[in-house]
Each structure stands twice: as structure tokens, then as C-alpha cells.
Amino acid sequence: MKPNTMKLIKTQVSSLLVATLLLGACGKGGDAQKENIEGDKSANAATTITIKGSDTVLPLAQQEAEKFMAKHSGASITVVGGGTGVGLSALQEGTTDIAMASRGLKTEEKLKLKGAKKNVTEVLIAYDALSVVVHPSNKVNQLTREQLEGIFTGKITNWQEVGGANVKIVAYSRETSSGTYEFFKEHVMDKKNYANGILMMPATGSIVQSVSQTAGAIGYIGLAYETKDVKSLAVSYDQGKTFVAPSVEAAKDKTYPISRPLFFFHDATAEAKVKPFVDYVLSEEGQQIVQETGYIPLSK
């Protein structure tokens, strides 16, 4: 037999012997070691998560994903906006792992998800204050809920009617697929319909841009979207007795009236995949990111 052949056979025998010893170790009390090895593999395994939905939740989810990926090199998280309705439709169709939402599920959405055999888990991740914003040149600094209702239903059409200049009101709203659209309609407009002349925008960023460029404009945005290019108004829910400006602190102590919960929704079949990220968002570090990004963390 040739020397090289003999060397190869010895190597193969040695490999078999090592494998046998390892199996024996597992069988004779090596189970804990095996579990540790598998646990390490699981922790380092590449994880790809898709998140879609609410534009309100978008900046927060992006920040959380960025920090999570920095801590877990094998993780890849894609975050896309478009509105709460878009995210929930994607969840129903199986094209996203997590749906971001700025409102709870509607009855018809629950039925559709059930029909698609989706066993959905709801996770409360933070709270948000909704800011009513106008152009910085606008002299109006505060409005009552009733005045906001009048503006967005079309009954009030000139800023002069609410103590401002003789300028036509140009109202901007999110489009119907947005959870913010639904929330504003229910909690600010007392479930009344938006006026036909309201300008529907596809994203919150579009409202910020449009209001900043239009002297008579008014719109509503998530607190985290506030910039120096728009002016936020104080709001009264007691018919003008008390006006409160939007802020994280005012939303925390519940003195600011227009605040709401923010959610992640995911199918039970994706639990193992999304749990590490969801747990991170709910952790002390994740909730610190909530505050730093301009949202209201969950009460501890």
C-alpha cells in the first residue's frame, strides 16, 4: 500500500474516532454542552426580518433596528412605511414579519387575518403624541378640539374665524390607509367625516413639507416628526379653559389630550424569528431609544 494512501486512511480513522468520542460525551452527560453549542449557533445565526406599516412608528422602528443590528452582526432588518393599513395587509398576505400600527385592529381586519389563518399577536411598544402643526408665520398659537373639528370638516375655512389673519385655511391630512387618519377622525373630529377639500398626503413627511411651504396650512403629525420648519399648536379639550402644547412630558403625565398607543403585530408562526427584536424594543435599552426618538416609553 502506498504511504499517501496509508496516511489518508489514518486520518479518516482519527476523524471517526473523534466524532465517536463527541457523540459519547453527549450521551454521557454532555447534553448541557451540546445545548450551549446549539444556543450559540442560534444567537449568531443570520436573522432576516421585514417590518412594514405605520409612518408614525417608522422613525422609531428604524432606530431600534439600527441599534439591534449593531449588537447582532447576523441580523438584517428592513423597515418600510406606507401606513398602518399597508402593514396589516402585508401581514395578511404574508409579505411582512411585523406590521407597525398607530391604532388597534378593526373588526374587519381581525376577520380578514383570521380568514388568512393568521394567529396574530399584538405588542404595545410605545405611546405617541399627535401634534397639530401650522406654518411658522401663523399668529394662531392654540385651538380647541371643536375648532379643529370645524377646520377639518370644512365648517371653518379662514384663519380669521379662529383669531388669525384673513387667510384661507389649507388643511392637510394623511390618506385613508393611515392609522393616524383614523385616530384623528375618531378622537379629534368626533368621528365626523373629513371635508372634501382636505388634501390627503401619502406620508407624514409630506405633511411636514407641505405645511412648511404654505402660509395658510394646517396638518397633524406624530410628535417625533416635529421640526423647526413647522409650528405646533397648544390644544384644549375642555372648551378653551386649558390649553396644553404637545411634548413627551405632557403626553407622559396625560395632560396633553391627543396621545395614542403604538403597536407591533406579528403572526404566531414568526414568534421565534421576531422575539429577540421585539424583546429588545421592550427592554430598558429599547425604551430609552423610544424616549430619545421623541416617543413616550411604556410605564415601568
Short mmCIF file of C-alpha atoms in Angstrom, two decimals:
data_model
loop_
_atom_site.label_atom_id
_atom_site.label_comp_id
_atom_site.label_asym_id
_atom_site.label_seq_id
_atom_site.Cartn_x
_atom_site.Cartn_y
_atom_site.Cartn_z
CA MET A 1 0.00 0.00 0.00
CA LYS A 2 1.32 3.47 -0.88
CA PRO A 3 2.39 5.77 2.01
CA ASN A 4 -0.05 8.53 0.96
CA THR A 5 -2.94 6.06 0.95
CA MET A 6 -1.97 4.78 4.39
CA LYS A 7 -1.83 8.41 5.69
CA LEU A 8 -5.34 9.10 4.31
CA ILE A 9 -6.78 6.00 6.00
CA LYS A 10 -5.23 7.01 9.34
CA THR A 11 -6.72 10.49 9.02
CA GLN A 12 -10.18 9.09 8.29
CA VAL A 13 -9.96 6.70 11.24
CA SER A 14 -8.87 9.55 13.52
CA SER A 15 -11.83 11.67 12.35
CA LEU A 16 -14.25 8.84 13.00
CA LEU A 17 -12.76 8.29 16.44
CA VAL A 18 -13.14 11.99 17.36
CA ALA A 19 -16.75 12.00 16.13
CA THR A 20 -17.50 8.87 18.17
CA LEU A 21 -15.97 10.39 21.29
CA LEU A 22 -18.02 13.57 20.86
CA LEU A 23 -21.23 11.58 20.47
CA GLY A 24 -20.33 9.54 23.50
CA ALA A 25 -19.73 12.67 25.53
CA CYS A 26 -23.17 13.97 24.60
CA GLY A 27 -24.73 10.65 25.55
CA LYS A 28 -22.88 10.50 28.91
CA GLY A 29 -23.74 13.87 30.42
CA GLY A 30 -22.61 16.08 27.53
CA ASP A 31 -26.16 17.29 26.82
CA ALA A 32 -25.60 20.64 28.53
CA GLN A 33 -22.50 21.26 26.41
CA LYS A 34 -24.46 20.37 23.28
CA GLU A 35 -27.24 22.78 24.26
CA ASN A 36 -24.70 25.55 24.80
CA ILE A 37 -23.20 24.97 21.36
CA GLU A 38 -26.65 25.00 19.73
CA GLY A 39 -27.59 28.11 21.73
CA ASP A 40 -24.52 29.92 20.45
CA LYS A 41 -25.37 28.89 16.89
CA SER A 42 -28.90 30.21 17.33
CA ALA A 43 -27.66 33.52 18.74
CA ASN A 44 -25.25 34.04 15.87
CA ALA A 45 -27.48 32.72 13.09
CA ALA A 46 -28.43 35.18 10.36
CA THR A 47 -31.90 36.59 11.00
CA THR A 48 -33.80 38.50 8.33
CA ILE A 49 -36.88 40.43 9.46
CA THR A 50 -39.22 42.60 7.39
CA ILE A 51 -41.25 45.34 9.11
CA LYS A 52 -43.96 47.34 7.30
CA GLY A 53 -46.70 49.80 8.14
CA SER A 54 -47.31 52.98 10.12
CA ASP A 55 -45.33 56.06 9.11
CA THR A 56 -45.74 57.22 12.71
CA VAL A 57 -43.90 54.18 14.04
CA LEU A 58 -41.37 54.23 11.16
CA PRO A 59 -38.68 56.50 12.73
CA LEU A 60 -38.80 54.53 15.97
CA ALA A 61 -38.61 51.13 14.27
CA GLN A 62 -35.69 52.35 12.14
CA GLN A 63 -33.74 53.48 15.22
CA GLU A 64 -34.49 50.27 17.10
CA ALA A 65 -33.48 48.15 14.10
CA GLU A 66 -30.24 50.07 13.62
CA LYS A 67 -29.20 49.61 17.26
CA PHE A 68 -30.27 45.96 17.29
CA MET A 69 -28.25 45.15 14.15
CA ALA A 70 -25.21 46.88 15.64
CA LYS A 71 -25.42 44.45 18.57
CA HIS A 72 -26.25 41.37 16.44
CA SER A 73 -24.00 41.15 13.39
CA GLY A 74 -26.02 38.34 11.79
CA ALA A 75 -29.32 40.26 11.87
CA SER A 76 -30.82 42.04 8.86
CA ILE A 77 -33.95 44.15 9.41
CA THR A 78 -35.79 46.03 6.66
CA VAL A 79 -38.24 48.74 7.76
CA VAL A 80 -40.77 50.21 5.30
CA GLY A 81 -43.60 52.73 5.91
CA GLY A 82 -46.77 53.30 3.90
CA GLY A 83 -49.40 53.38 6.64
CA THR A 84 -50.96 51.07 9.22
CA GLY A 85 -53.36 49.61 6.66
CA VAL A 86 -50.48 48.77 4.32
CA GLY A 87 -48.64 46.94 7.09
CA LEU A 88 -51.69 44.93 8.15
CA SER A 89 -52.47 43.97 4.54
CA ALA A 90 -48.87 42.79 4.15
CA LEU A 91 -49.20 40.75 7.34
CA GLN A 92 -52.36 39.15 5.97
CA GLU A 93 -50.61 38.36 2.68
CA GLY A 94 -47.52 37.01 4.43
CA THR A 95 -45.15 39.62 2.93
CA THR A 96 -44.02 41.08 6.26
CA ASP A 97 -42.97 39.57 9.58
CA ILE A 98 -44.11 42.56 11.66
CA ALA A 99 -46.82 45.13 10.93
CA MET A 100 -46.36 48.56 12.55
CA ALA A 101 -49.60 50.22 13.64
CA SER A 102 -50.64 53.51 15.22
CA ARG A 103 -54.04 52.10 16.20
CA GLY A 104 -55.64 48.83 17.22
CA LEU A 105 -57.11 46.30 14.81
CA LYS A 106 -60.52 46.98 13.26
CA THR A 107 -63.14 44.24 13.37
CA GLU A 108 -62.93 43.68 9.62
CA GLU A 109 -59.13 43.40 9.83
CA LYS A 110 -59.41 40.79 12.56
CA LEU A 111 -61.81 38.79 10.38
CA LYS A 112 -59.54 39.03 7.32
CA LEU A 113 -56.49 37.92 9.31
CA LYS A 114 -58.45 35.05 10.79
CA GLY A 115 -59.63 34.09 7.29
CA ALA A 116 -56.00 34.06 6.15
CA LYS A 117 -55.26 31.69 9.06
CA LYS A 118 -53.12 34.27 10.85
CA ASN A 119 -52.93 33.91 14.61
CA VAL A 120 -51.86 37.48 15.34
CA THR A 121 -50.05 38.68 18.45
CA GLU A 122 -50.42 42.34 19.49
CA VAL A 123 -47.46 44.03 21.17
CA LEU A 124 -47.73 47.51 22.71
CA ILE A 125 -44.31 49.13 22.14
CA ALA A 126 -44.73 52.85 22.99
CA TYR A 127 -47.07 55.83 23.01
CA ASP A 128 -47.16 58.85 20.72
CA ALA A 129 -48.48 62.40 20.98
CA LEU A 130 -50.14 63.79 17.86
CA SER A 131 -49.09 67.38 17.07
CA VAL A 132 -51.29 69.84 15.18
CA VAL A 133 -48.91 72.00 13.13
CA VAL A 134 -49.16 75.22 11.11
CA HIS A 135 -46.80 77.43 9.13
CA PRO A 136 -44.35 79.29 11.46
CA SER A 137 -45.70 82.67 10.28
CA ASN A 138 -49.21 81.85 11.54
CA LYS A 139 -50.15 84.03 14.53
CA VAL A 140 -52.55 81.42 15.91
CA ASN A 141 -50.93 79.52 18.81
CA GLN A 142 -53.79 77.42 20.13
CA LEU A 143 -57.06 75.80 19.10
CA THR A 144 -59.85 73.93 20.85
CA ARG A 145 -60.91 70.43 19.81
CA GLU A 146 -64.15 71.94 18.50
CA GLN A 147 -62.22 74.41 16.31
CA LEU A 148 -60.07 71.59 14.93
CA GLU A 149 -63.21 69.63 14.16
CA GLY A 150 -64.63 72.68 12.35
CA ILE A 151 -61.45 73.14 10.28
CA PHE A 152 -61.13 69.53 9.16
CA THR A 153 -64.85 69.07 8.47
CA GLY A 154 -64.86 72.26 6.36
CA LYS A 155 -67.06 74.43 8.60
CA ILE A 156 -64.18 76.82 9.38
CA THR A 157 -62.35 77.93 6.24
CA ASN A 158 -60.48 81.12 7.17
CA TRP A 159 -57.91 81.72 9.92
CA GLN A 160 -59.74 84.94 10.80
CA GLU A 161 -62.54 82.77 12.26
CA VAL A 162 -60.18 81.43 14.95
CA GLY A 163 -58.27 84.62 15.77
CA GLY A 164 -55.77 84.64 12.92
CA ALA A 165 -55.17 86.66 9.78
CA ASN A 166 -57.58 86.90 6.86
CA VAL A 167 -56.03 83.89 5.12
CA LYS A 168 -57.69 80.81 3.65
CA ILE A 169 -57.11 77.61 5.61
CA VAL A 170 -55.38 74.84 3.67
CA ALA A 171 -55.83 71.59 5.61
CA TYR A 172 -53.61 68.54 5.12
CA SER A 173 -54.41 65.02 6.28
CA ARG A 174 -52.91 61.57 5.98
CA GLU A 175 -54.59 59.26 3.48
CA THR A 176 -57.23 56.71 4.47
CA SER A 177 -54.80 53.77 4.87
CA SER A 178 -53.10 55.63 7.73
CA GLY A 179 -53.79 54.79 11.36
CA THR A 180 -53.18 58.46 12.17
CA TYR A 181 -56.02 59.40 9.78
CA GLU A 182 -58.35 57.05 11.65
CA PHE A 183 -57.20 58.20 15.09
CA PHE A 184 -57.59 61.90 14.26
CA LYS A 185 -61.05 61.31 12.82
CA GLU A 186 -62.22 59.39 15.89
CA HIS A 187 -60.59 61.33 18.73
CA VAL A 188 -60.34 64.88 17.37
CA MET A 189 -63.18 65.13 14.85
CA ASP A 190 -65.64 63.17 16.99
CA LYS A 191 -65.99 60.57 14.17
CA LYS A 192 -67.25 63.16 11.67
CA ASN A 193 -66.16 62.98 8.03
CA TYR A 194 -63.28 64.98 6.60
CA ALA A 195 -64.21 67.81 4.24
CA ASN A 196 -64.00 67.09 0.52
CA GLY A 197 -61.34 69.76 0.06
CA ILE A 198 -58.87 68.22 2.53
CA LEU A 199 -55.54 67.41 0.87
CA MET A 200 -54.65 63.77 1.55
CA MET A 201 -50.92 63.07 1.79
CA PRO A 202 -49.20 59.68 1.38
CA ALA A 203 -46.73 60.15 4.24
CA THR A 204 -46.25 62.19 7.39
CA GLY A 205 -43.07 63.72 5.98
CA SER A 206 -45.14 65.07 3.09
CA ILE A 207 -47.40 66.90 5.54
CA VAL A 208 -44.42 68.50 7.28
CA GLN A 209 -43.03 69.66 3.94
CA SER A 210 -46.36 70.98 2.65
CA VAL A 211 -47.23 72.85 5.86
CA SER A 212 -43.75 74.41 5.98
CA GLN A 213 -44.23 75.78 2.46
CA THR A 214 -47.85 77.01 2.71
CA ALA A 215 -48.74 80.11 4.78
CA GLY A 216 -52.36 79.08 5.49
CA ALA A 217 -51.65 75.40 6.06
CA ILE A 218 -52.56 73.14 8.97
CA GLY A 219 -51.91 69.43 9.43
CA TYR A 220 -51.31 66.76 12.06
CA ILE A 221 -48.16 64.69 12.59
CA GLY A 222 -46.56 62.36 15.12
CA LEU A 223 -44.54 64.20 17.75
CA ALA A 224 -41.29 62.64 16.50
CA TYR A 225 -41.76 64.37 13.12
CA GLU A 226 -41.76 67.90 14.56
CA THR A 227 -39.16 70.25 13.05
CA LYS A 228 -38.36 73.96 13.26
CA ASP A 229 -39.98 74.33 9.82
CA VAL A 230 -43.48 74.00 11.33
CA LYS A 231 -45.14 75.34 14.50
CA SER A 232 -47.07 73.08 16.84
CA LEU A 233 -50.26 74.37 18.49
CA ALA A 234 -51.48 74.02 22.06
CA VAL A 235 -54.81 72.18 22.20
CA SER A 236 -57.79 72.37 24.55
CA TYR A 237 -60.20 69.52 25.26
CA ASP A 238 -62.19 71.46 27.85
CA GLN A 239 -63.69 74.10 25.53
CA GLY A 240 -60.89 76.60 25.93
CA LYS A 241 -60.31 76.52 29.69
CA THR A 242 -56.92 74.81 29.47
CA PHE A 243 -54.51 74.64 26.53
CA VAL A 244 -51.60 72.19 26.51
CA ALA A 245 -48.75 72.05 23.98
CA PRO A 246 -47.58 68.64 22.72
CA SER A 247 -44.45 67.23 24.37
CA VAL A 248 -43.12 63.93 25.66
CA GLU A 249 -43.59 65.15 29.24
CA ALA A 250 -47.19 66.30 28.66
CA ALA A 251 -48.05 63.02 26.99
CA LYS A 252 -46.44 61.07 29.83
CA ASP A 253 -48.46 62.80 32.54
CA LYS A 254 -51.56 62.66 30.30
CA THR A 255 -52.12 66.43 30.35
CA TYR A 256 -51.82 66.55 26.54
CA PRO A 257 -55.08 65.10 25.22
CA ILE A 258 -54.10 63.79 21.77
CA SER A 259 -51.96 60.75 22.51
CA ARG A 260 -52.25 57.13 21.44
CA PRO A 261 -50.66 53.68 21.72
CA LEU A 262 -48.30 52.27 19.07
CA PHE A 263 -48.17 48.57 18.20
CA PHE A 264 -46.30 45.75 16.53
CA PHE A 265 -48.45 42.91 15.16
CA HIS A 266 -46.96 39.58 14.10
CA ASP A 267 -48.18 36.09 13.26
CA ALA A 268 -47.57 33.36 15.83
CA THR A 269 -45.60 31.38 13.24
CA ALA A 270 -42.97 34.15 13.21
CA GLU A 271 -42.66 34.24 17.01
CA ALA A 272 -39.22 32.61 17.21
CA LYS A 273 -37.84 34.86 14.46
CA VAL A 274 -39.12 38.22 15.75
CA LYS A 275 -38.97 37.63 19.52
CA PRO A 276 -35.33 38.74 20.03
CA PHE A 277 -36.03 42.06 18.28
CA VAL A 278 -39.40 42.62 19.99
CA ASP A 279 -37.83 41.83 23.36
CA TYR A 280 -35.09 44.37 22.61
CA VAL A 281 -37.66 47.10 21.82
CA LEU A 282 -39.41 46.36 25.14
CA SER A 283 -36.15 46.24 27.11
CA GLU A 284 -34.79 49.11 29.18
CA GLU A 285 -32.37 49.99 26.37
CA GLY A 286 -35.10 49.78 23.74
CA GLN A 287 -37.42 52.01 25.76
CA GLN A 288 -34.60 54.52 26.18
CA ILE A 289 -34.47 54.69 22.37
CA VAL A 290 -38.25 55.30 22.41
CA GLN A 291 -37.70 58.41 24.52
CA GLU A 292 -34.64 59.60 22.58
CA THR A 293 -36.54 59.33 19.29
CA GLY A 294 -39.38 61.56 20.53
CA TYR A 295 -41.96 58.99 21.62
CA ILE A 296 -43.34 58.12 25.04
CA PRO A 297 -41.92 54.97 26.65
CA LEU A 298 -44.10 52.40 28.37
CA SER A 299 -44.59 52.89 32.11
CA LYS A 300 -42.32 50.70 34.18
#
